[in-house]
Every structure is written in structure tokens, then in C-alpha cells.
PDB file of C-alpha atoms and ligand atoms in Angstrom:
ATOM      1  CA  MET A  26     -14.377   5.912   0.640  1.00 46.00           C
ATOM      2  CA  SER A  27     -16.629   6.329  -2.425  1.00 50.00           C
ATOM      3  CA  GLU A  28     -15.138   5.711  -5.836  1.00 50.00           C
ATOM      4  CA  ASP A  29     -15.652   9.376  -6.781  1.00 56.00           C
ATOM      5  CA  SER A  30     -13.706  10.701  -3.795  1.00 70.00           C
ATOM      6  CA  LEU A  31     -10.824   8.279  -4.242  1.00 89.00           C
ATOM      7  CA  GLN A  32      -8.009  10.123  -5.973  1.00 88.00           C
ATOM      8  CA  LYS A  33      -4.557   9.038  -7.045  1.00 91.00           C
ATOM      9  CA  PRO A  34      -2.090  11.166  -5.064  1.00 91.00           C
ATOM     10  CA  VAL A  35       0.132  13.594  -6.927  1.00 85.00           C
ATOM     11  CA  PRO A  36       3.746  12.398  -7.307  1.00 84.00           C
ATOM     12  CA  TRP A  37       5.957  13.083  -4.282  1.00 77.00           C
ATOM     13  CA  MET A  38       8.820  13.686  -6.678  1.00 78.00           C
ATOM     14  CA  GLU A  39       8.915  13.161 -10.416  1.00 78.00           C
ATOM     15  CA  GLY A  40       7.619   9.696 -11.293  1.00 85.00           C
ATOM     16  CA  MET A  41       7.097   8.563  -7.672  1.00 87.00           C
ATOM     17  CA  VAL A  42       3.398   8.289  -6.780  1.00 92.00           C
ATOM     18  CA  PRO A  43       2.677   7.742  -3.064  1.00 94.00           C
ATOM     19  CA  THR A  44       0.670   4.682  -2.085  1.00 96.00           C
ATOM     20  CA  LEU A  45      -2.559   5.134  -0.100  1.00 95.00           C
ATOM     21  CA  ASN A  46      -1.377   2.743   2.619  1.00 95.00           C
ATOM     22  CA  GLN A  47       2.117   3.859   3.679  1.00 94.00           C
ATOM     23  CA  ARG A  48       3.852   1.219   1.563  1.00 95.00           C
ATOM     24  CA  GLY A  49       6.182   3.545  -0.305  1.00 91.00           C
ATOM     25  CA  PHE A  50       5.722   4.766  -3.837  1.00 91.00           C
ATOM     26  CA  MET A  51       4.778   3.421  -7.237  1.00 94.00           C
ATOM     27  CA  SER A  52       7.504   4.251  -9.693  1.00 91.00           C
ATOM     28  CA  GLU A  53       6.232   5.445 -13.064  1.00 92.00           C
ATOM     29  CA  THR A  54       9.554   4.497 -14.656  1.00 93.00           C
ATOM     30  CA  MET A  55      10.364   0.799 -14.510  1.00 95.00           C
ATOM     31  CA  GLU A  56      13.718  -0.953 -14.141  1.00 95.00           C
ATOM     32  CA  ARG A  57      14.804  -3.724 -16.487  1.00 95.00           C
ATOM     33  CA  PHE A  58      13.284  -6.695 -14.620  1.00 97.00           C
ATOM     34  CA  SER A  59       9.819  -5.138 -14.780  1.00 97.00           C
ATOM     35  CA  MET A  60      10.381  -4.342 -18.459  1.00 97.00           C
ATOM     36  CA  ALA A  61      11.354  -7.990 -19.032  1.00 98.00           C
ATOM     37  CA  PHE A  62       8.096  -9.038 -17.350  1.00 98.00           C
ATOM     38  CA  ILE A  63       6.139  -6.749 -19.673  1.00 98.00           C
ATOM     39  CA  ASP A  64       7.872  -8.167 -22.770  1.00 98.00           C
ATOM     40  CA  TYR A  65       7.214 -11.738 -21.629  1.00 98.00           C
ATOM     41  CA  ALA A  66       3.709 -11.354 -20.182  1.00 98.00           C
ATOM     42  CA  SER A  67       2.456  -9.593 -23.321  1.00 98.00           C
ATOM     43  CA  VAL A  68       3.186 -12.624 -25.501  1.00 98.00           C
ATOM     44  CA  CYS A  69       3.179 -15.662 -23.180  1.00 98.00           C
ATOM     45  CA  GLY A  70      -0.386 -16.554 -24.116  1.00 98.00           C
ATOM     46  CA  HIS A  71      -1.702 -16.868 -20.549  1.00 98.00           C
ATOM     47  CA  GLU A  72      -2.973 -14.457 -17.939  1.00 98.00           C
ATOM     48  CA  ALA A  73      -0.248 -12.741 -15.863  1.00 98.00           C
ATOM     49  CA  LEU A  74      -0.438 -11.743 -12.205  1.00 99.00           C
ATOM     50  CA  ASP A  75       0.789  -8.281 -11.118  1.00 98.00           C
ATOM     51  CA  MET A  76       1.070  -8.737  -7.342  1.00 98.00           C
ATOM     52  CA  GLY A  77       1.366  -5.456  -5.460  1.00 98.00           C
ATOM     53  CA  CYS A  78       0.292  -3.623  -8.602  1.00 98.00           C
ATOM     54  CA  ALA A  79      -0.383  -0.251  -6.904  1.00 97.00           C
ATOM     55  CA  TYR A  80      -1.952   1.979  -9.607  1.00 97.00           C
ATOM     56  CA  GLY A  81      -0.960  -0.465 -12.352  1.00 97.00           C
ATOM     57  CA  VAL A  82       2.134   0.911 -14.059  1.00 97.00           C
ATOM     58  CA  ALA A  83       3.166  -2.563 -15.307  1.00 98.00           C
ATOM     59  CA  THR A  84      -0.376  -3.901 -15.712  1.00 98.00           C
ATOM     60  CA  ARG A  85      -1.257  -1.130 -18.104  1.00 97.00           C
ATOM     61  CA  GLU A  86       1.775  -1.751 -20.333  1.00 98.00           C
ATOM     62  CA  VAL A  87       0.938  -5.464 -20.640  1.00 98.00           C
ATOM     63  CA  LEU A  88      -2.690  -4.681 -21.486  1.00 98.00           C
ATOM     64  CA  GLU A  89      -1.641  -2.083 -24.066  1.00 97.00           C
ATOM     65  CA  ARG A  90       0.500  -4.731 -25.729  1.00 98.00           C
ATOM     66  CA  GLY A  91      -2.378  -7.222 -25.916  1.00 97.00           C
ATOM     67  CA  GLY A  92      -1.774  -9.386 -22.827  1.00 98.00           C
ATOM     68  CA  SER A  93      -4.170 -10.294 -19.989  1.00 98.00           C
ATOM     69  CA  VAL A  94      -3.555  -9.408 -16.344  1.00 98.00           C
ATOM     70  CA  LEU A  95      -4.949 -10.089 -12.902  1.00 98.00           C
ATOM     71  CA  ALA A  96      -3.911  -6.971 -10.973  1.00 98.00           C
ATOM     72  CA  CYS A  97      -3.821  -7.576  -7.212  1.00 98.00           C
ATOM     73  CA  ASP A  98      -2.908  -5.358  -4.284  1.00 98.00           C
ATOM     74  CA  MET A  99      -3.516  -5.384  -0.526  1.00 98.00           C
ATOM     75  CA  GLU A 100      -4.992  -1.854  -0.815  1.00 98.00           C
ATOM     76  CA  ALA A 101      -8.486  -1.817  -2.344  1.00 98.00           C
ATOM     77  CA  GLY A 102      -8.149   1.865  -3.240  1.00 97.00           C
ATOM     78  CA  HIS A 103      -5.181   1.178  -5.536  1.00 98.00           C
ATOM     79  CA  VAL A 104      -7.095  -1.469  -7.440  1.00 98.00           C
ATOM     80  CA  GLU A 105     -10.170   0.771  -7.740  1.00 97.00           C
ATOM     81  CA  ILE A 106      -8.137   3.632  -9.191  1.00 97.00           C
ATOM     82  CA  LEU A 107      -6.320   1.256 -11.561  1.00 97.00           C
ATOM     83  CA  ALA A 108      -9.606  -0.169 -12.892  1.00 97.00           C
ATOM     84  CA  ARG A 109     -11.196   3.273 -13.216  1.00 96.00           C
ATOM     85  CA  GLU A 110      -8.235   4.693 -15.148  1.00 95.00           C
ATOM     86  CA  MET A 111      -7.897   1.742 -17.532  1.00 96.00           C
ATOM     87  CA  PRO A 112      -9.043   2.581 -21.065  1.00 96.00           C
ATOM     88  CA  ALA A 113     -12.264   0.754 -22.046  1.00 96.00           C
ATOM     89  CA  GLU A 114     -10.586  -1.176 -24.862  1.00 96.00           C
ATOM     90  CA  HIS A 115      -8.380  -3.070 -22.352  1.00 96.00           C
ATOM     91  CA  ARG A 116     -10.929  -3.842 -19.656  1.00 96.00           C
ATOM     92  CA  ASP A 117     -11.985  -7.243 -20.994  1.00 96.00           C
ATOM     93  CA  ARG A 118      -8.399  -8.472 -20.459  1.00 98.00           C
ATOM     94  CA  LEU A 119      -8.132  -7.059 -16.922  1.00 98.00           C
ATOM     95  CA  ARG A 120      -9.229  -8.768 -13.724  1.00 98.00           C
ATOM     96  CA  THR A 121      -8.621  -7.231 -10.315  1.00 98.00           C
ATOM     97  CA  ALA A 122      -8.361  -8.631  -6.807  1.00 98.00           C
ATOM     98  CA  VAL A 123      -7.601  -7.369  -3.319  1.00 98.00           C
ATOM     99  CA  GLY A 124      -5.159  -9.688  -1.566  1.00 98.00           C
ATOM    100  CA  GLU A 125      -2.180  -9.573   0.747  1.00 98.00           C
ATOM    101  CA  LEU A 126       0.955 -11.686   0.690  1.00 98.00           C
ATOM    102  CA  PRO A 127       1.574 -14.172   2.125  1.00 98.00           C
ATOM    103  CA  GLN A 128      -2.082 -14.952   2.941  1.00 98.00           C
ATOM    104  CA  ALA A 129      -3.409 -14.450  -0.617  1.00 98.00           C
ATOM    105  CA  ASP A 130      -4.359 -17.552  -2.557  1.00 98.00           C
ATOM    106  CA  PHE A 131      -4.994 -18.345  -6.215  1.00 98.00           C
ATOM    107  CA  PRO A 132      -5.586 -21.725  -7.853  1.00 98.00           C
ATOM    108  CA  ASP A 133      -2.468 -23.715  -8.724  1.00 98.00           C
ATOM    109  CA  GLU A 134      -1.086 -23.295 -12.261  1.00 98.00           C
ATOM    110  CA  SER A 135      -3.166 -20.160 -12.974  1.00 98.00           C
ATOM    111  CA  PHE A 136      -0.654 -17.755 -14.515  1.00 98.00           C
ATOM    112  CA  GLY A 137       1.890 -17.657 -17.328  1.00 98.00           C
ATOM    113  CA  ALA A 138       3.926 -14.953 -15.583  1.00 98.00           C
ATOM    114  CA  ILE A 139       4.023 -13.224 -12.212  1.00 99.00           C
ATOM    115  CA  LEU A 140       5.448  -9.802 -11.394  1.00 98.00           C
ATOM    116  CA  CYS A 141       5.956  -8.858  -7.762  1.00 98.00           C
ATOM    117  CA  SER A 142       7.772  -5.549  -7.898  1.00 98.00           C
ATOM    118  CA  ARG A 143       8.993  -3.775  -4.768  1.00 97.00           C
ATOM    119  CA  VAL A 144       6.656  -5.658  -2.429  1.00 98.00           C
ATOM    120  CA  ILE A 145       8.449  -8.509  -0.664  1.00 98.00           C
ATOM    121  CA  HIS A 146      10.807  -6.284   1.327  1.00 98.00           C
ATOM    122  CA  PHE A 147       7.642  -5.497   3.347  1.00 98.00           C
ATOM    123  CA  LEU A 148       7.563  -9.159   4.461  1.00 98.00           C
ATOM    124  CA  THR A 149       9.495 -10.954   7.191  1.00 98.00           C
ATOM    125  CA  GLY A 150      11.880 -13.728   6.133  1.00 98.00           C
ATOM    126  CA  ASP A 151       9.359 -16.503   6.840  1.00 98.00           C
ATOM    127  CA  GLU A 152       6.711 -14.586   4.894  1.00 98.00           C
ATOM    128  CA  VAL A 153       9.070 -14.089   1.924  1.00 98.00           C
ATOM    129  CA  ARG A 154       9.665 -17.846   1.859  1.00 98.00           C
ATOM    130  CA  LEU A 155       5.947 -18.633   2.042  1.00 98.00           C
ATOM    131  CA  ALA A 156       5.052 -16.061  -0.626  1.00 98.00           C
ATOM    132  CA  ILE A 157       7.666 -17.308  -3.121  1.00 98.00           C
ATOM    133  CA  GLY A 158       6.498 -20.881  -2.537  1.00 98.00           C
ATOM    134  CA  LYS A 159       2.906 -19.832  -3.252  1.00 98.00           C
ATOM    135  CA  MET A 160       3.931 -17.958  -6.396  1.00 98.00           C
ATOM    136  CA  HIS A 161       5.656 -21.137  -7.605  1.00 98.00           C
ATOM    137  CA  SER A 162       2.359 -23.017  -7.143  1.00 98.00           C
ATOM    138  CA  TRP A 163       0.337 -20.325  -8.924  1.00 98.00           C
ATOM    139  CA  LEU A 164       2.504 -20.427 -12.075  1.00 98.00           C
ATOM    140  CA  ARG A 165       1.822 -22.799 -14.936  1.00 98.00           C
ATOM    141  CA  PRO A 166       4.693 -25.152 -15.815  1.00 98.00           C
ATOM    142  CA  GLY A 167       7.067 -23.127 -18.015  1.00 98.00           C
ATOM    143  CA  GLY A 168       5.905 -19.865 -16.429  1.00 98.00           C
ATOM    144  CA  ARG A 169       8.245 -17.176 -15.140  1.00 98.00           C
ATOM    145  CA  LEU A 170       8.452 -15.170 -11.924  1.00 99.00           C
ATOM    146  CA  PHE A 171       9.856 -11.633 -12.025  1.00 98.00           C
ATOM    147  CA  LEU A 172      10.679 -10.384  -8.528  1.00 98.00           C
ATOM    148  CA  ILE A 173      12.081  -6.982  -7.646  1.00 98.00           C
ATOM    149  CA  ALA A 174      12.889  -5.897  -4.084  1.00 98.00           C
ATOM    150  CA  ASP A 175      14.435  -2.840  -2.512  1.00 97.00           C
ATOM    151  CA  THR A 176      18.003  -3.383  -1.284  1.00 98.00           C
ATOM    152  CA  PRO A 177      19.802  -1.850   1.712  1.00 98.00           C
ATOM    153  CA  TYR A 178      21.312   0.619  -0.770  1.00 97.00           C
ATOM    154  CA  THR A 179      18.085   2.514  -1.369  1.00 93.00           C
ATOM    155  CA  GLY A 180      16.197   5.435   0.110  1.00 88.00           C
ATOM    156  CA  PHE A 181      16.164   6.078   3.831  1.00 91.00           C
ATOM    157  CA  TRP A 182      17.724   2.639   4.455  1.00 93.00           C
ATOM    158  CA  PHE A 183      21.061   3.544   2.839  1.00 94.00           C
ATOM    159  CA  SER A 184      22.693   4.248   6.199  1.00 95.00           C
ATOM    160  CA  THR A 185      22.114   0.590   7.188  1.00 96.00           C
ATOM    161  CA  ALA A 186      24.188  -0.720   4.257  1.00 98.00           C
ATOM    162  CA  PRO A 187      27.458  -1.165   6.219  1.00 98.00           C
ATOM    163  CA  GLU A 188      25.589  -3.131   8.905  1.00 98.00           C
ATOM    164  CA  TYR A 189      23.935  -5.252   6.181  1.00 98.00           C
ATOM    165  CA  GLU A 190      27.358  -5.982   4.671  1.00 98.00           C
ATOM    166  CA  ARG A 191      28.741  -6.994   8.075  1.00 98.00           C
ATOM    167  CA  ARG A 192      25.770  -9.266   8.844  1.00 98.00           C
ATOM    168  CA  LYS A 193      25.900 -10.799   5.371  1.00 98.00           C
ATOM    169  CA  ALA A 194      29.596 -11.590   5.783  1.00 98.00           C
ATOM    170  CA  SER A 195      28.821 -13.294   9.098  1.00 98.00           C
ATOM    171  CA  GLY A 196      26.166 -15.532   7.494  1.00 98.00           C
ATOM    172  CA  ASP A 197      22.949 -13.839   8.688  1.00 98.00           C
ATOM    173  CA  GLU A 198      20.060 -15.305   6.670  1.00 98.00           C
ATOM    174  CA  TRP A 199      18.234 -11.951   6.404  1.00 98.00           C
ATOM    175  CA  PRO A 200      21.120  -9.470   6.750  1.00 98.00           C
ATOM    176  CA  GLY A 201      19.179  -6.388   5.632  1.00 98.00           C
ATOM    177  CA  PHE A 202      16.297  -6.778   8.116  1.00 98.00           C
ATOM    178  CA  ILE A 203      15.575  -3.547  10.031  1.00 98.00           C
ATOM    179  CA  ASP A 204      13.492  -4.005  13.223  1.00 97.00           C
ATOM    180  CA  ASN A 205      12.527  -0.372  13.605  1.00 96.00           C
ATOM    181  CA  VAL A 206      12.633   2.051  10.694  1.00 96.00           C
ATOM    182  CA  ALA A 207      11.380   5.062  12.695  1.00 96.00           C
ATOM    183  CA  PRO A 208      14.845   6.516  13.548  1.00 95.00           C
ATOM    184  CA  LEU A 209      15.827   6.265   9.884  1.00 95.00           C
ATOM    185  CA  LEU A 210      12.834   8.499   9.112  1.00 92.00           C
ATOM    186  CA  SER A 211      13.864  10.864  11.940  1.00 91.00           C
ATOM    187  CA  LYS A 212      10.677   9.938  13.831  1.00 91.00           C
ATOM    188  CA  GLU A 213       9.973   8.478  17.244  1.00 91.00           C
ATOM    189  CA  GLN A 214       7.284   6.211  15.794  1.00 91.00           C
ATOM    190  CA  VAL A 215       6.378   5.269  12.262  1.00 93.00           C
ATOM    191  CA  PRO A 216       3.280   7.014  10.839  1.00 89.00           C
ATOM    192  CA  ASP A 217      -0.094   5.271  11.291  1.00 91.00           C
ATOM    193  CA  GLY A 218      -0.456   2.293   8.982  1.00 93.00           C
ATOM    194  CA  MET A 219       3.242   1.973   8.194  1.00 95.00           C
ATOM    195  CA  LEU A 220       5.081  -1.206   9.134  1.00 96.00           C
ATOM    196  CA  PRO A 221       7.755  -0.656  11.818  1.00 96.00           C
ATOM    197  CA  TYR A 222      10.116  -3.143  10.155  1.00 97.00           C
ATOM    198  CA  LEU A 223      11.548  -3.603   6.660  1.00 98.00           C
ATOM    199  CA  ASN A 224      13.429  -6.458   5.033  1.00 98.00           C
ATOM    200  CA  PRO A 225      15.640  -5.060   2.248  1.00 98.00           C
ATOM    201  CA  LEU A 226      16.935  -7.950   0.139  1.00 98.00           C
ATOM    202  CA  ASP A 227      19.713  -8.697  -2.337  1.00 98.00           C
ATOM    203  CA  PRO A 228      20.120 -10.900  -5.447  1.00 98.00           C
ATOM    204  CA  ASP A 229      21.752 -13.760  -3.473  1.00 98.00           C
ATOM    205  CA  ILE A 230      18.749 -13.960  -1.140  1.00 98.00           C
ATOM    206  CA  LEU A 231      16.280 -13.888  -4.041  1.00 98.00           C
ATOM    207  CA  ARG A 232      18.267 -16.675  -5.746  1.00 98.00           C
ATOM    208  CA  ARG A 233      18.429 -18.775  -2.565  1.00 98.00           C
ATOM    209  CA  GLU A 234      14.692 -18.479  -1.886  1.00 98.00           C
ATOM    210  CA  CYS A 235      13.609 -19.059  -5.508  1.00 98.00           C
ATOM    211  CA  GLU A 236      15.801 -22.155  -5.794  1.00 98.00           C
ATOM    212  CA  ALA A 237      14.455 -23.462  -2.480  1.00 98.00           C
ATOM    213  CA  ALA A 238      10.919 -23.061  -3.874  1.00 98.00           C
ATOM    214  CA  GLY A 239      11.813 -25.156  -6.933  1.00 98.00           C
ATOM    215  CA  PHE A 240      12.557 -22.472  -9.525  1.00 98.00           C
ATOM    216  CA  THR A 241      15.425 -22.471 -12.012  1.00 98.00           C
ATOM    217  CA  VAL A 242      17.011 -19.038 -11.802  1.00 98.00           C
ATOM    218  CA  GLU A 243      17.678 -17.423 -15.174  1.00 98.00           C
ATOM    219  CA  GLU A 244      19.098 -14.150 -13.863  1.00 98.00           C
ATOM    220  CA  ALA A 245      19.583 -12.469 -10.480  1.00 98.00           C
ATOM    221  CA  ALA A 246      21.294  -9.105 -10.179  1.00 97.00           C
ATOM    222  CA  PHE A 247      21.348  -5.679  -8.628  1.00 97.00           C
ATOM    223  CA  THR A 248      19.758  -2.968 -10.722  1.00 97.00           C
ATOM    224  CA  GLY A 249      19.142   0.724 -10.444  1.00 94.00           C
ATOM    225  CA  ARG A 250      15.856   2.568 -10.527  1.00 86.00           C
ATOM    226  CA  GLY A 251      14.032   2.960 -13.843  1.00 82.00           C
ATOM    227  CA  GLY A 252      16.306   4.852 -16.195  1.00 74.00           C
ATOM    228  CA  GLU A 253      19.374   4.212 -13.974  1.00 81.00           C
ATOM    229  CA  PRO A 254      20.427   0.679 -14.964  1.00 79.00           C
ATOM    230  CA  ASP A 255      23.826   0.744 -13.238  1.00 86.00           C
ATOM    231  CA  GLY A 256      22.611   1.285  -9.690  1.00 94.00           C
ATOM    232  CA  ASN A 257      22.081  -1.148  -6.824  1.00 96.00           C
ATOM    233  CA  GLN A 258      18.875   0.237  -5.306  1.00 96.00           C
ATOM    234  CA  HIS A 259      16.909  -2.839  -6.354  1.00 97.00           C
ATOM    235  CA  ALA A 260      17.506  -6.573  -6.583  1.00 98.00           C
ATOM    236  CA  GLY A 261      15.797  -8.412  -9.412  1.00 98.00           C
ATOM    237  CA  ILE A 262      15.362 -12.017 -10.461  1.00 98.00           C
ATOM    238  CA  ILE A 263      13.841 -13.943 -13.344  1.00 98.00           C
ATOM    239  CA  ALA A 264      12.993 -17.485 -12.311  1.00 98.00           C
ATOM    240  CA  LEU A 265      11.530 -20.305 -14.385  1.00 98.00           C
ATOM    241  CA  LYS A 266       9.089 -22.945 -13.175  1.00 98.00           C
ATOM    242  CA  GLY A 267      10.281 -26.016 -15.071  1.00 93.00           C
TER     243      GLY A 267
HETATM  244  C1  LIG B  11       6.405   0.263  -3.186  1.00 59.48           C
HETATM  245  S1  LIG B  11       4.829  -0.054  -3.910  1.00 59.48           S
HETATM  246  C2  LIG B  11       5.341  -0.755  -5.478  1.00 59.48           C
HETATM  247  C3  LIG B  11       4.299  -0.621  -6.550  1.00 59.48           C
HETATM  248  C4  LIG B  11       4.680  -1.155  -7.913  1.00 59.48           C
HETATM  249  N1  LIG B  11       4.616  -2.615  -7.930  1.00 59.48           N
HETATM  250  C5  LIG B  11       6.063  -0.656  -8.313  1.00 59.48           C
HETATM  251  O1  LIG B  11       6.974  -1.476  -8.506  1.00 59.48           O
HETATM  252  O2  LIG B  11       6.233   0.566  -8.455  1.00 59.48           O
HETATM  253  C6  LIG B  11       4.285  -1.487  -3.009  1.00 59.48           C
HETATM  254  C7  LIG B  11       2.871  -1.963  -3.409  1.00 59.48           C
HETATM  255  O3  LIG B  11       2.694  -3.270  -2.921  1.00 59.48           O
HETATM  256  C8  LIG B  11       1.544  -3.327  -2.108  1.00 59.48           C
HETATM  257  N2  LIG B  11       1.855  -4.258  -1.026  1.00 59.48           N
HETATM  258  C9  LIG B  11       2.722  -4.087  -0.007  1.00 59.48           C
HETATM  259  N3  LIG B  11       2.776  -5.171   0.777  1.00 59.48           N
HETATM  260  C10 LIG B  11       1.918  -6.069   0.204  1.00 59.48           C
HETATM  261  C11 LIG B  11       1.531  -7.378   0.546  1.00 59.48           C
HETATM  262  N4  LIG B  11       2.030  -7.989   1.640  1.00 59.48           N
HETATM  263  N5  LIG B  11       0.639  -8.012  -0.248  1.00 59.48           N
HETATM  264  C12 LIG B  11       0.129  -7.399  -1.350  1.00 59.48           C
HETATM  265  N6  LIG B  11       0.454  -6.148  -1.719  1.00 59.48           N
HETATM  266  C13 LIG B  11       1.342  -5.486  -0.938  1.00 59.48           C
HETATM  267  C14 LIG B  11       1.289  -1.922  -1.633  1.00 59.48           C
HETATM  268  O4  LIG B  11      -0.076  -1.707  -1.319  1.00 59.48           O
HETATM  269  C15 LIG B  11       1.774  -1.104  -2.818  1.00 59.48           C
HETATM  270  O5  LIG B  11       0.755  -0.918  -3.758  1.00 59.48           O
END
């Protein structure tokens, strides 16, 4: 697709911009863990990584506040639109990359902060583990990881919440994992390009996996969508690489 023909889709509902690759929506309003990333990344003095940046809602805020960002997404079109829409005065502090977790690689100790917002629930359990381990390697000592994932209490997956609670109580390592999301979308098959499975997570899982990777967890909690702090649609964590 040429750069000229590549357009950012119109929001599906207010503040929710569809992705180009059937990986949900970018939210134009951010919850508190993403806001904490923006506060930290703007002043930490080192480049930050926005992994799964979509059209750059968080990247742009960090750049506007004087920070530097490497914005990375598996979908080249997202990164192209992000770069094209970025005001000229911020472009010298923006780098972009196309990369997919968990295969993506960056040099060790590259970043002062990493945001990975509403991405890792698209990974299997083994991939989540590998990706968090890689993010630990990519951070500089003293750097912080800000992870946000969808929980079983969000969107079309809400009806699976009782099953998640039952599996969690019985000790299932990945109690939110859904093998086949098609029936939850009232479809026989998922649309082309969409993953058939989903791995909604919770704060306990994020804590377990970050600690296993060597992080010190500063906070792990449920949170609502942007502007709805009391909800449980997302799980967030702030984790320190000591
Ligand atoms: C639900 S959107 C979230 C966008 C934004 N970070 C936010 O919080 O609103 C998921 C984004 O992550 C990207 N993504 C999904 N799986 C990915 C993966 N395995 N590696 C890299 N990016 C991925 C998608 O292309 C999409 O841009």
C-alpha cells in the first residue's frame, strides 16, 4: 500500500481507533499505567520503547513532553501513519521499527523505559514469558517496564470470566486463555488475519511473570479503561530492573 493511500481508520466508537491488522483498537484515552509510563519516559533521560504502539497515542505524549521514543509495532502501516502524523518538531526524537513479539530483538540495555500496552494478551503463555524476558534484557539497569493487558472482564470476552475464575481457583497457569474466540464474536470463524485464540491476563499473572524474569514489581493491579479508573478491564504493572 502506498503511503498516500494508507489512512488511519475512523474510530469504531468514541476514542477507539481500529487497528489495520485485526488486533483490536487503539484507545485514544489512556489508563493510569500508560500515563505513569508517559510521566516517567518523558524525564528518564534515555530512549523509551513503545512496543505495540499502533498509531502512537503514548509515543506522541512522550515526544510532546521532550522525551525520545522508539515506536515499534508488528503492523508496518501503523508505524507509517504514526511517523507521517508526527509534528516535525518531534521527529528527531522519534525512531520507528516494525517488529513482532516475541521474535523482535533489540540490543541489551537499550531503553530507559518500555511500554507494552494491550499487546501481550495476543501471545500464548510461553510467548508472554519469552517476551517479558526479552524486555528485561532490553532495559537499562534502573529502567522500568509498564505492561497493560486485557483481562477476562473486558469486551467480548466478559462471558468467559466465570470460567477464568474457576480455572484460576484450580491453579491453571493461564486461566484466561481462550482457544477459539469465534463463538464469542458470534461467528463460525474469526475474520481473516485475526488470531483464533486470546490470552486475557490478570495482575497476579503479570506479577508472577515479571518476577520470574528478574524484575522487582512496584505495582500490579486491575484498572479500568482510560477515564474509568475503578474498572477491571485491564491489568497493569510497573516493574523495575534493579
Ligand atoms: C489493541 S492494540 C493497542 C494499541 C495501543 N498500545 C493501546 O494501548 O491502545 C494492539 C497493538 O499491538 C500490536 N501487536 C499485537 N500483537 C503484537 C505482537 N505480537 N508484536 C508487536 N505488536 C503487536 C498491534 O498491531 C496493535 O497495534
